Amino acid sequence: NAVDANATKSDDSVELFTQDTLRSGGRGPNPLVSVLTQGSVDALAWIRSRLSSHLLLDLVGQLGGHSRARTHRPSKGLAGSSMIFALQKQLERYEREGEKRLVILKKTRATSLLQDPSSGAVIGVEYESNRDRAGRLYASHVIVTTGGYASDFATDSLLLKYRPDLIKYPTTNNEGTTGDGHKMAMRVGAKGLDLEQVQVHPTGFFNPKDPDGKVWTLCAEILRGEGGILLSKGGKRFVNELGTRDYVTGKMLETDPKNLKFAILINAKTAERTQKHIEMYTRKELLKKFSSLEELASWSFWGDGVSPSSLRQTFREYDLAAKQGKDAFGKVDFHNAPMEDGGAIYAGVVGPVIHYCMGGLAVDEHARVLREDGSVIQGLYAAGEEVGGLK
C-alpha cells in the first residue's frame, strides 16, 4: 500500500492515507503513522527503481479500510510472491557482484543477540545451521525483520501467552513465523508493545480436502476489492465487503459463530481483473466455476432454502444498491457490478484466519528498538511485522 506521487487518477494523497490508517487503528494521533504513510511515496519509487528488471507494479486496487485505490500489484503474477521473488533475484545479484559485501546464509537460524558487556549495545548475532554448524556474526548494526508470530504454537508461544483465544483458528502464515526475532530482542531488554493485537483476516480458504488443516491459503483481499461479495450459508449478504478486516470478521462472528464458513462469489468482470489469483485458486480447487445460477444454487455449501430464485434476489438487491451508490451495510464502492447477468460465477468457502501481528517491538521514528524505559538499545533496529505501535 503506497501513495503514488506520479498518479492522480485516484485522487490519493499522503494526508488521506494517514487519515485512513488512523481511523482503522482507532487510537488517535501517532507519529509513526506519518513515517509509514509519507515514507510510502519513496518506498514505492524505490521498489520500482531497484526492481525494474524483475517487477512491474502496473495495477492498483482499493482494498478494505482504504478510501482510495493504493494497493499496487503486478498484472503478471501475484503481488506477494512476485515481490519476494524480485527481491530475491536482486539480492542474489548483489551477492554475485558485490565483492562479498553481501553474504546470504541459507538454512541458518539466528538464536540470540550479542551485546557489548559494558554498554549493552547489540553488536551481532549467534546462529546455528542445519549442517551442525554454529557461529557468531559481529556488526555495528543488527536489523531484525523476522516477521510476526501468527504460526507460533510452541510451548513458549507468544500467541498462547497474549491471545490464547486465537489458538483455535487456522493461520495463513508459514511454519517459520514464530516470533523468533521478538523473543531474541525482548531477552536483551526490548519492550514488547501491543502483543495482544493480532489480526484475524476474514477470508482464508477452507480446503475440503484437508478439513482439519491448521494452515489455510489466504483468499486475497483484492478479490473483494475488485467486487467479490460474501454470502452466508443462507445465501444472503451480511457485511460491507470493503470494511476493515476486524469489522468483516466481527460480522462473521455475529452471523454464523458456530460454523464460521461463508461463500465468496466472484463474477466474470472481477475474475478478469484478478486473473492470476483466479487461476491459482481454481488450480488448487479452492474456487469452483459455475456457469449459471442453477448450477450455483446446487453447490453443496449452501444450507436449506437456497435456490436459483433466492440467489437471484440477493444479486438484484446488490445491483440495485450499486446503482444507488450505497447499501444497508454502508458500502459505497461497487467495483465491477452487476452480479446478476454478470457471466460465470466463481465460488469458494472462506472463514477467519490468523494473519497478521500488529504488536511487536517498540521503536522510534528511526526504527531504533526501545527499552521499557523508552531508551534506545544501541545497534538494534526492527522493521516490518517485527514492529509494534502502528495500530
mmCIF file with all atom_site columns, C-alpha atoms in Angstrom, residues 193-383:
data_model
loop_
_atom_site.group_PDB
_atom_site.id
_atom_site.type_symbol
_atom_site.label_atom_id
_atom_site.label_alt_id
_atom_site.label_comp_id
_atom_site.label_asym_id
_atom_site.label_entity_id
_atom_site.label_seq_id
_atom_site.pdbx_PDB_ins_code
_atom_site.Cartn_x
_atom_site.Cartn_y
_atom_site.Cartn_z
_atom_site.occupancy
_atom_site.B_iso_or_equiv
_atom_site.pdbx_formal_charge
_atom_site.auth_seq_id
_atom_site.auth_comp_id
_atom_site.auth_asym_id
_atom_site.auth_atom_id
_atom_site.pdbx_PDB_model_num
ATOM 1   C CA . LEU A 1 193 ? 4.222   -3.374  22.518  1.00 0.00 ? 193 LEU A CA 1
ATOM 2   C CA . ASP A 1 194 ? 0.592   -4.336  21.781  1.00 0.00 ? 194 ASP A CA 1
ATOM 3   C CA . LEU A 1 195 ? 1.487   -8.018  21.597  1.00 0.00 ? 195 LEU A CA 1
ATOM 4   C CA . GLU A 1 196 ? -2.165  -8.905  22.137  1.00 0.00 ? 196 GLU A CA 1
ATOM 5   C CA . GLN A 1 197 ? -3.031  -7.100  18.906  1.00 0.00 ? 197 GLN A CA 1
ATOM 6   C CA . VAL A 1 198 ? -3.186  -9.984  16.430  1.00 0.00 ? 198 VAL A CA 1
ATOM 7   C CA . GLN A 1 199 ? -5.223  -9.542  13.289  1.00 0.00 ? 199 GLN A CA 1
ATOM 8   C CA . VAL A 1 200 ? -7.692  -12.167 12.209  1.00 0.00 ? 200 VAL A CA 1
ATOM 9   C CA . HIS A 1 201 ? -8.191  -11.954 8.460   1.00 0.00 ? 201 HIS A CA 1
ATOM 10  C CA . PRO A 1 202 ? -11.786 -12.685 7.447   1.00 0.00 ? 202 PRO A CA 1
ATOM 11  C CA . THR A 1 203 ? -11.045 -14.691 4.342   1.00 0.00 ? 203 THR A CA 1
ATOM 12  C CA . GLY A 1 204 ? -8.839  -17.731 4.354   1.00 0.00 ? 204 GLY A CA 1
ATOM 13  C CA . PHE A 1 205 ? -9.849  -20.565 2.038   1.00 0.00 ? 205 PHE A CA 1
ATOM 14  C CA . PHE A 1 206 ? -11.282 -23.672 3.669   1.00 0.00 ? 206 PHE A CA 1
ATOM 15  C CA . ASN A 1 207 ? -9.902  -26.701 1.861   1.00 0.00 ? 207 ASN A CA 1
ATOM 16  C CA . PRO A 1 208 ? -12.437 -29.574 1.825   1.00 0.00 ? 208 PRO A CA 1
ATOM 17  C CA . LYS A 1 209 ? -9.584  -31.971 1.043   1.00 0.00 ? 209 LYS A CA 1
ATOM 18  C CA . ASP A 1 210 ? -7.872  -31.027 4.317   1.00 0.00 ? 210 ASP A CA 1
ATOM 19  C CA . PRO A 1 211 ? -10.736 -30.098 6.666   1.00 0.00 ? 211 PRO A CA 1
ATOM 20  C CA . ASP A 1 212 ? -8.593  -30.235 9.818   1.00 0.00 ? 212 ASP A CA 1
ATOM 21  C CA . GLY A 1 213 ? -5.598  -28.407 8.355   1.00 0.00 ? 213 GLY A CA 1
ATOM 22  C CA . LYS A 1 214 ? -4.048  -25.695 10.530  1.00 0.00 ? 214 LYS A CA 1
ATOM 23  C CA . VAL A 1 215 ? -2.679  -23.672 7.587   1.00 0.00 ? 215 VAL A CA 1
ATOM 24  C CA . TRP A 1 216 ? -5.202  -22.178 5.161   1.00 0.00 ? 216 TRP A CA 1
ATOM 25  C CA . THR A 1 217 ? -4.484  -20.409 1.895   1.00 0.00 ? 217 THR A CA 1
ATOM 26  C CA . LEU A 1 218 ? -5.198  -16.692 2.078   1.00 0.00 ? 218 LEU A CA 1
ATOM 27  C CA . CYS A 1 219 ? -8.124  -15.575 -0.053  1.00 0.00 ? 219 CYS A CA 1
ATOM 28  C CA . ALA A 1 220 ? -6.506  -12.356 -1.211  1.00 0.00 ? 220 ALA A CA 1
ATOM 29  C CA . GLU A 1 221 ? -8.327  -9.183  -0.275  1.00 0.00 ? 221 GLU A CA 1
ATOM 30  C CA . ILE A 1 222 ? -8.106  -7.977  -3.862  1.00 0.00 ? 222 ILE A CA 1
ATOM 31  C CA . LEU A 1 223 ? -10.936 -10.390 -4.741  1.00 0.00 ? 223 LEU A CA 1
ATOM 32  C CA . ARG A 1 224 ? -13.277 -8.378  -2.517  1.00 0.00 ? 224 ARG A CA 1
ATOM 33  C CA . GLY A 1 225 ? -11.564 -5.148  -3.518  1.00 0.00 ? 225 GLY A CA 1
ATOM 34  C CA . GLU A 1 226 ? -12.420 -5.776  -7.159  1.00 0.00 ? 226 GLU A CA 1
ATOM 35  C CA . GLY A 1 227 ? -16.036 -6.761  -6.489  1.00 0.00 ? 227 GLY A CA 1
ATOM 36  C CA . GLY A 1 228 ? -16.267 -10.167 -4.797  1.00 0.00 ? 228 GLY A CA 1
ATOM 37  C CA . ILE A 1 229 ? -19.173 -10.494 -2.377  1.00 0.00 ? 229 ILE A CA 1
ATOM 38  C CA . LEU A 1 230 ? -19.638 -12.552 0.785   1.00 0.00 ? 230 LEU A CA 1
ATOM 39  C CA . LEU A 1 231 ? -22.746 -14.600 1.499   1.00 0.00 ? 231 LEU A CA 1
ATOM 40  C CA . SER A 1 232 ? -23.893 -16.670 4.460   1.00 0.00 ? 232 SER A CA 1
ATOM 41  C CA . LYS A 1 233 ? -24.870 -20.324 4.108   1.00 0.00 ? 233 LYS A CA 1
ATOM 42  C CA . GLY A 1 234 ? -28.387 -18.987 3.657   1.00 0.00 ? 234 GLY A CA 1
ATOM 43  C CA . GLY A 1 235 ? -27.319 -17.142 0.511   1.00 0.00 ? 235 GLY A CA 1
ATOM 44  C CA . LYS A 1 236 ? -27.601 -13.615 1.961   1.00 0.00 ? 236 LYS A CA 1
ATOM 45  C CA . ARG A 1 237 ? -25.143 -10.753 2.212   1.00 0.00 ? 237 ARG A CA 1
ATOM 46  C CA . PHE A 1 238 ? -24.338 -9.651  5.758   1.00 0.00 ? 238 PHE A CA 1
ATOM 47  C CA . VAL A 1 239 ? -21.440 -7.195  5.519   1.00 0.00 ? 239 VAL A CA 1
ATOM 48  C CA . ASN A 1 240 ? -19.715 -4.361  3.651   1.00 0.00 ? 240 ASN A CA 1
ATOM 49  C CA . GLU A 1 241 ? -17.041 -6.418  1.917   1.00 0.00 ? 241 GLU A CA 1
ATOM 50  C CA . LEU A 1 242 ? -14.707 -3.403  1.803   1.00 0.00 ? 242 LEU A CA 1
ATOM 51  C CA . GLY A 1 243 ? -14.807 -2.789  5.541   1.00 0.00 ? 243 GLY A CA 1
ATOM 52  C CA . THR A 1 244 ? -11.743 -3.244  7.724   1.00 0.00 ? 244 THR A CA 1
ATOM 53  C CA . ARG A 1 245 ? -10.642 -6.784  8.480   1.00 0.00 ? 245 ARG A CA 1
ATOM 54  C CA . ASP A 1 246 ? -11.720 -6.664  12.119  1.00 0.00 ? 246 ASP A CA 1
ATOM 55  C CA . TYR A 1 247 ? -15.140 -5.329  11.094  1.00 0.00 ? 247 TYR A CA 1
ATOM 56  C CA . VAL A 1 248 ? -15.699 -8.085  8.499   1.00 0.00 ? 248 VAL A CA 1
ATOM 57  C CA . THR A 1 249 ? -14.506 -10.748 10.933  1.00 0.00 ? 249 THR A CA 1
ATOM 58  C CA . GLY A 1 250 ? -16.833 -9.342  13.596  1.00 0.00 ? 250 GLY A CA 1
ATOM 59  C CA . LYS A 1 251 ? -19.809 -9.573  11.246  1.00 0.00 ? 251 LYS A CA 1
ATOM 60  C CA . MET A 1 252 ? -18.885 -13.181 10.509  1.00 0.00 ? 252 MET A CA 1
ATOM 61  C CA . LEU A 1 253 ? -18.864 -13.948 14.231  1.00 0.00 ? 253 LEU A CA 1
ATOM 62  C CA . GLU A 1 254 ? -22.295 -12.341 14.549  1.00 0.00 ? 254 GLU A CA 1
ATOM 63  C CA . THR A 1 255 ? -23.757 -14.124 11.528  1.00 0.00 ? 255 THR A CA 1
ATOM 64  C CA . ASP A 1 256 ? -22.582 -17.729 11.998  1.00 0.00 ? 256 ASP A CA 1
ATOM 65  C CA . PRO A 1 257 ? -20.421 -18.101 15.126  1.00 0.00 ? 257 PRO A CA 1
ATOM 66  C CA . LYS A 1 258 ? -20.674 -21.879 15.181  1.00 0.00 ? 258 LYS A CA 1
ATOM 67  C CA . ASN A 1 259 ? -19.548 -22.766 11.656  1.00 0.00 ? 259 ASN A CA 1
ATOM 68  C CA . LEU A 1 260 ? -17.644 -19.620 10.651  1.00 0.00 ? 260 LEU A CA 1
ATOM 69  C CA . LYS A 1 261 ? -17.714 -20.586 6.986   1.00 0.00 ? 261 LYS A CA 1
ATOM 70  C CA . PHE A 1 262 ? -19.005 -18.298 4.257   1.00 0.00 ? 262 PHE A CA 1
ATOM 71  C CA . ALA A 1 263 ? -19.165 -18.119 0.485   1.00 0.00 ? 263 ALA A CA 1
ATOM 72  C CA . ILE A 1 264 ? -17.164 -15.695 -1.604  1.00 0.00 ? 264 ILE A CA 1
ATOM 73  C CA . LEU A 1 265 ? -18.670 -15.129 -5.066  1.00 0.00 ? 265 LEU A CA 1
ATOM 74  C CA . ILE A 1 266 ? -16.782 -13.543 -7.937  1.00 0.00 ? 266 ILE A CA 1
ATOM 75  C CA . ASN A 1 267 ? -18.354 -12.529 -11.225 1.00 0.00 ? 267 ASN A CA 1
ATOM 76  C CA . ALA A 1 268 ? -16.713 -12.587 -14.645 1.00 0.00 ? 268 ALA A CA 1
ATOM 77  C CA . LYS A 1 269 ? -15.525 -8.959  -14.555 1.00 0.00 ? 269 LYS A CA 1
ATOM 78  C CA . THR A 1 270 ? -13.865 -9.384  -11.180 1.00 0.00 ? 270 THR A CA 1
ATOM 79  C CA . ALA A 1 271 ? -12.339 -12.680 -12.335 1.00 0.00 ? 271 ALA A CA 1
ATOM 80  C CA . GLU A 1 272 ? -10.854 -10.907 -15.348 1.00 0.00 ? 272 GLU A CA 1
ATOM 81  C CA . ARG A 1 273 ? -9.366  -8.197  -13.119 1.00 0.00 ? 273 ARG A CA 1
ATOM 82  C CA . THR A 1 274 ? -7.853  -10.806 -10.791 1.00 0.00 ? 274 THR A CA 1
ATOM 83  C CA . GLN A 1 275 ? -6.979  -13.424 -13.377 1.00 0.00 ? 275 GLN A CA 1
ATOM 84  C CA . LYS A 1 276 ? -3.773  -14.723 -11.784 1.00 0.00 ? 276 LYS A CA 1
ATOM 85  C CA . HIS A 1 277 ? -5.476  -15.229 -8.436  1.00 0.00 ? 277 HIS A CA 1
ATOM 86  C CA . ILE A 1 278 ? -8.462  -16.970 -10.004 1.00 0.00 ? 278 ILE A CA 1
ATOM 87  C CA . GLU A 1 279 ? -6.218  -19.303 -11.981 1.00 0.00 ? 279 GLU A CA 1
ATOM 88  C CA . MET A 1 280 ? -4.206  -20.259 -8.901  1.00 0.00 ? 280 MET A CA 1
ATOM 89  C CA . TYR A 1 281 ? -7.170  -20.763 -6.580  1.00 0.00 ? 281 TYR A CA 1
ATOM 90  C CA . THR A 1 282 ? -9.052  -22.747 -9.224  1.00 0.00 ? 282 THR A CA 1
ATOM 91  C CA . ARG A 1 283 ? -5.994  -24.904 -9.833  1.00 0.00 ? 283 ARG A CA 1
ATOM 92  C CA . LYS A 1 284 ? -5.819  -25.603 -6.088  1.00 0.00 ? 284 LYS A CA 1
ATOM 93  C CA . GLU A 1 285 ? -9.556  -26.455 -6.176  1.00 0.00 ? 285 GLU A CA 1
ATOM 94  C CA . LEU A 1 286 ? -10.332 -23.710 -3.666  1.00 0.00 ? 286 LEU A CA 1
ATOM 95  C CA . LEU A 1 287 ? -12.566 -21.936 -6.180  1.00 0.00 ? 287 LEU A CA 1
ATOM 96  C CA . LYS A 1 288 ? -15.147 -23.611 -8.378  1.00 0.00 ? 288 LYS A CA 1
ATOM 97  C CA . LYS A 1 289 ? -16.618 -22.167 -11.553 1.00 0.00 ? 289 LYS A CA 1
ATOM 98  C CA . PHE A 1 290 ? -20.390 -22.148 -12.075 1.00 0.00 ? 290 PHE A CA 1
ATOM 99  C CA . SER A 1 291 ? -21.845 -21.208 -15.442 1.00 0.00 ? 291 SER A CA 1
ATOM 100 C CA . SER A 1 292 ? -25.389 -20.460 -14.236 1.00 0.00 ? 292 SER A CA 1
ATOM 101 C CA . LEU A 1 293 ? -27.431 -19.595 -11.164 1.00 0.00 ? 293 LEU A CA 1
ATOM 102 C CA . GLU A 1 294 ? -28.973 -23.049 -11.329 1.00 0.00 ? 294 GLU A CA 1
ATOM 103 C CA . GLU A 1 295 ? -25.525 -24.628 -11.054 1.00 0.00 ? 295 GLU A CA 1
ATOM 104 C CA . LEU A 1 296 ? -24.507 -22.248 -8.286  1.00 0.00 ? 296 LEU A CA 1
ATOM 105 C CA . ALA A 1 297 ? -27.678 -22.999 -6.304  1.00 0.00 ? 297 ALA A CA 1
ATOM 106 C CA . SER A 1 298 ? -26.844 -26.722 -6.396  1.00 0.00 ? 298 SER A CA 1
ATOM 107 C CA . TRP A 1 299 ? -23.460 -26.143 -4.716  1.00 0.00 ? 299 TRP A CA 1
ATOM 108 C CA . SER A 1 300 ? -23.099 -28.384 -1.666  1.00 0.00 ? 300 SER A CA 1
ATOM 109 C CA . PHE A 1 301 ? -22.031 -25.478 0.582   1.00 0.00 ? 301 PHE A CA 1
ATOM 110 C CA . TRP A 1 302 ? -25.469 -23.899 0.842   1.00 0.00 ? 302 TRP A CA 1
ATOM 111 C CA . GLY A 1 303 ? -27.897 -24.516 3.662   1.00 0.00 ? 303 GLY A CA 1
ATOM 112 C CA . ASP A 1 304 ? -31.603 -25.201 3.309   1.00 0.00 ? 304 ASP A CA 1
ATOM 113 C CA . GLY A 1 305 ? -33.707 -22.754 1.337   1.00 0.00 ? 305 GLY A CA 1
ATOM 114 C CA . VAL A 1 306 ? -31.090 -21.573 -1.153  1.00 0.00 ? 306 VAL A CA 1
ATOM 115 C CA . SER A 1 307 ? -32.424 -21.708 -4.687  1.00 0.00 ? 307 SER A CA 1
ATOM 116 C CA . PRO A 1 308 ? -31.804 -20.014 -8.030  1.00 0.00 ? 308 PRO A CA 1
ATOM 117 C CA . SER A 1 309 ? -34.563 -17.535 -7.271  1.00 0.00 ? 309 SER A CA 1
ATOM 118 C CA . SER A 1 310 ? -33.233 -16.669 -3.805  1.00 0.00 ? 310 SER A CA 1
ATOM 119 C CA . LEU A 1 311 ? -29.736 -16.120 -5.155  1.00 0.00 ? 311 LEU A CA 1
ATOM 120 C CA . ARG A 1 312 ? -31.137 -14.007 -7.987  1.00 0.00 ? 312 ARG A CA 1
ATOM 121 C CA . GLN A 1 313 ? -32.901 -11.859 -5.402  1.00 0.00 ? 313 GLN A CA 1
ATOM 122 C CA . THR A 1 314 ? -29.646 -11.417 -3.463  1.00 0.00 ? 314 THR A CA 1
ATOM 123 C CA . PHE A 1 315 ? -27.871 -10.355 -6.659  1.00 0.00 ? 315 PHE A CA 1
ATOM 124 C CA . ARG A 1 316 ? -30.664 -7.947  -7.625  1.00 0.00 ? 316 ARG A CA 1
ATOM 125 C CA . GLU A 1 317 ? -30.568 -6.291  -4.218  1.00 0.00 ? 317 GLU A CA 1
ATOM 126 C CA . TYR A 1 318 ? -26.815 -5.847  -4.564  1.00 0.00 ? 318 TYR A CA 1
ATOM 127 C CA . ASP A 1 319 ? -27.064 -4.467  -8.096  1.00 0.00 ? 319 ASP A CA 1
ATOM 128 C CA . LEU A 1 320 ? -29.789 -2.009  -7.074  1.00 0.00 ? 320 LEU A CA 1
ATOM 129 C CA . ALA A 1 321 ? -27.598 -0.759  -4.222  1.00 0.00 ? 321 ALA A CA 1
ATOM 130 C CA . ALA A 1 322 ? -24.725 -0.376  -6.696  1.00 0.00 ? 322 ALA A CA 1
ATOM 131 C CA . LYS A 1 323 ? -26.902 1.850   -8.894  1.00 0.00 ? 323 LYS A CA 1
ATOM 132 C CA . GLN A 1 324 ? -27.986 3.881   -5.882  1.00 0.00 ? 324 GLN A CA 1
ATOM 133 C CA . GLY A 1 325 ? -24.420 4.207   -4.618  1.00 0.00 ? 325 GLY A CA 1
ATOM 134 C CA . LYS A 1 326 ? -24.934 2.782   -1.117  1.00 0.00 ? 326 LYS A CA 1
ATOM 135 C CA . ASP A 1 327 ? -26.282 -0.333  0.574   1.00 0.00 ? 327 ASP A CA 1
ATOM 136 C CA . ALA A 1 328 ? -27.653 -1.198  4.011   1.00 0.00 ? 328 ALA A CA 1
ATOM 137 C CA . PHE A 1 329 ? -24.164 -2.095  5.254   1.00 0.00 ? 329 PHE A CA 1
ATOM 138 C CA . GLY A 1 330 ? -22.625 1.253   4.312   1.00 0.00 ? 330 GLY A CA 1
ATOM 139 C CA . LYS A 1 331 ? -20.857 0.076   1.181   1.00 0.00 ? 331 LYS A CA 1
ATOM 140 C CA . VAL A 1 332 ? -20.351 2.863   -1.367  1.00 0.00 ? 332 VAL A CA 1
ATOM 141 C CA . ASP A 1 333 ? -17.885 1.309   -3.826  1.00 0.00 ? 333 ASP A CA 1
ATOM 142 C CA . PHE A 1 334 ? -19.312 -1.457  -6.013  1.00 0.00 ? 334 PHE A CA 1
ATOM 143 C CA . HIS A 1 335 ? -16.487 -2.348  -8.350  1.00 0.00 ? 335 HIS A CA 1
ATOM 144 C CA . ASN A 1 336 ? -17.318 -4.470  -11.397 1.00 0.00 ? 336 ASN A CA 1
ATOM 145 C CA . ALA A 1 337 ? -21.045 -4.765  -10.711 1.00 0.00 ? 337 ALA A CA 1
ATOM 146 C CA . PRO A 1 338 ? -23.578 -6.150  -11.663 1.00 0.00 ? 338 PRO A CA 1
ATOM 147 C CA . MET A 1 339 ? -23.704 -9.624  -10.167 1.00 0.00 ? 339 MET A CA 1
ATOM 148 C CA . GLU A 1 340 ? -26.897 -10.708 -11.926 1.00 0.00 ? 340 GLU A CA 1
ATOM 149 C CA . ASP A 1 341 ? -26.214 -11.476 -15.570 1.00 0.00 ? 341 ASP A CA 1
ATOM 150 C CA . GLY A 1 342 ? -22.531 -10.924 -14.784 1.00 0.00 ? 342 GLY A CA 1
ATOM 151 C CA . GLY A 1 343 ? -21.411 -14.102 -16.511 1.00 0.00 ? 343 GLY A CA 1
ATOM 152 C CA . ALA A 1 344 ? -19.887 -17.149 -14.875 1.00 0.00 ? 344 ALA A CA 1
ATOM 153 C CA . ILE A 1 345 ? -19.539 -17.133 -11.087 1.00 0.00 ? 345 ILE A CA 1
ATOM 154 C CA . TYR A 1 346 ? -16.530 -18.425 -9.170  1.00 0.00 ? 346 TYR A CA 1
ATOM 155 C CA . ALA A 1 347 ? -17.305 -19.561 -5.621  1.00 0.00 ? 347 ALA A CA 1
ATOM 156 C CA . GLY A 1 348 ? -15.252 -20.720 -2.660  1.00 0.00 ? 348 GLY A CA 1
ATOM 157 C CA . VAL A 1 349 ? -15.621 -21.299 1.081   1.00 0.00 ? 349 VAL A CA 1
ATOM 158 C CA . VAL A 1 350 ? -13.809 -18.844 3.342   1.00 0.00 ? 350 VAL A CA 1
ATOM 159 C CA . GLY A 1 351 ? -13.513 -18.132 7.045   1.00 0.00 ? 351 GLY A CA 1
ATOM 160 C CA . PRO A 1 352 ? -11.441 -16.232 9.625   1.00 0.00 ? 352 PRO A CA 1
ATOM 161 C CA . VAL A 1 353 ? -7.716  -16.997 9.934   1.00 0.00 ? 353 VAL A CA 1
ATOM 162 C CA . ILE A 1 354 ? -4.814  -15.648 11.995  1.00 0.00 ? 354 ILE A CA 1
ATOM 163 C CA . HIS A 1 355 ? -2.978  -13.453 9.542   1.00 0.00 ? 355 HIS A CA 1
ATOM 164 C CA . TYR A 1 356 ? -1.000  -10.511 10.849  1.00 0.00 ? 356 TYR A CA 1
ATOM 165 C CA . CYS A 1 357 ? 0.522   -9.297  14.117  1.00 0.00 ? 357 CYS A CA 1
ATOM 166 C CA . MET A 1 358 ? 0.180   -5.575  14.791  1.00 0.00 ? 358 MET A CA 1
ATOM 167 C CA . GLY A 1 359 ? 2.029   -5.963  18.067  1.00 0.00 ? 359 GLY A CA 1
ATOM 168 C CA . GLY A 1 360 ? 5.787   -6.125  18.144  1.00 0.00 ? 360 GLY A CA 1
ATOM 169 C CA . LEU A 1 361 ? 8.850   -4.289  19.374  1.00 0.00 ? 361 LEU A CA 1
ATOM 170 C CA . ALA A 1 362 ? 8.688   -0.651  20.421  1.00 0.00 ? 362 ALA A CA 1
ATOM 171 C CA . VAL A 1 363 ? 10.670  1.561   18.050  1.00 0.00 ? 363 VAL A CA 1
ATOM 172 C CA . ASP A 1 364 ? 11.214  5.272   17.484  1.00 0.00 ? 364 ASP A CA 1
ATOM 173 C CA . GLU A 1 365 ? 10.750  7.109   14.184  1.00 0.00 ? 365 GLU A CA 1
ATOM 174 C CA . HIS A 1 366 ? 14.206  5.912   13.070  1.00 0.00 ? 366 HIS A CA 1
ATOM 175 C CA . ALA A 1 367 ? 13.311  2.236   13.661  1.00 0.00 ? 367 ALA A CA 1
ATOM 176 C CA . ARG A 1 368 ? 15.659  2.007   16.660  1.00 0.00 ? 368 ARG A CA 1
ATOM 177 C CA . VAL A 1 369 ? 14.413  -0.551  19.188  1.00 0.00 ? 369 VAL A CA 1
ATOM 178 C CA . LEU A 1 370 ? 13.469  0.842   22.598  1.00 0.00 ? 370 LEU A CA 1
ATOM 179 C CA . ARG A 1 371 ? 13.678  -0.488  26.145  1.00 0.00 ? 371 ARG A CA 1
ATOM 180 C CA . GLU A 1 372 ? 10.807  -0.436  28.624  1.00 0.00 ? 372 GLU A CA 1
ATOM 181 C CA . ASP A 1 373 ? 12.004  2.956   29.909  1.00 0.00 ? 373 ASP A CA 1
ATOM 182 C CA . GLY A 1 374 ? 11.998  4.438   26.391  1.00 0.00 ? 374 GLY A CA 1
ATOM 183 C CA . SER A 1 375 ? 15.769  4.477   25.961  1.00 0.00 ? 375 SER A CA 1
ATOM 184 C CA . VAL A 1 376 ? 17.361  3.244   22.748  1.00 0.00 ? 376 VAL A CA 1
ATOM 185 C CA . ILE A 1 377 ? 19.112  -0.118  22.530  1.00 0.00 ? 377 ILE A CA 1
ATOM 186 C CA . GLN A 1 378 ? 22.121  0.974   20.546  1.00 0.00 ? 378 GLN A CA 1
ATOM 187 C CA . GLY A 1 379 ? 22.818  -1.043  17.426  1.00 0.00 ? 379 GLY A CA 1
ATOM 188 C CA . LEU A 1 380 ? 19.412  -2.723  17.280  1.00 0.00 ? 380 LEU A CA 1
ATOM 189 C CA . TYR A 1 381 ? 16.757  -1.898  14.678  1.00 0.00 ? 381 TYR A CA 1
ATOM 190 C CA . ALA A 1 382 ? 13.475  -3.507  13.640  1.00 0.00 ? 382 ALA A CA 1
ATOM 191 C CA . ALA A 1 383 ? 11.200  -3.294  10.621  1.00 0.00 ? 383 ALA A CA 1
#
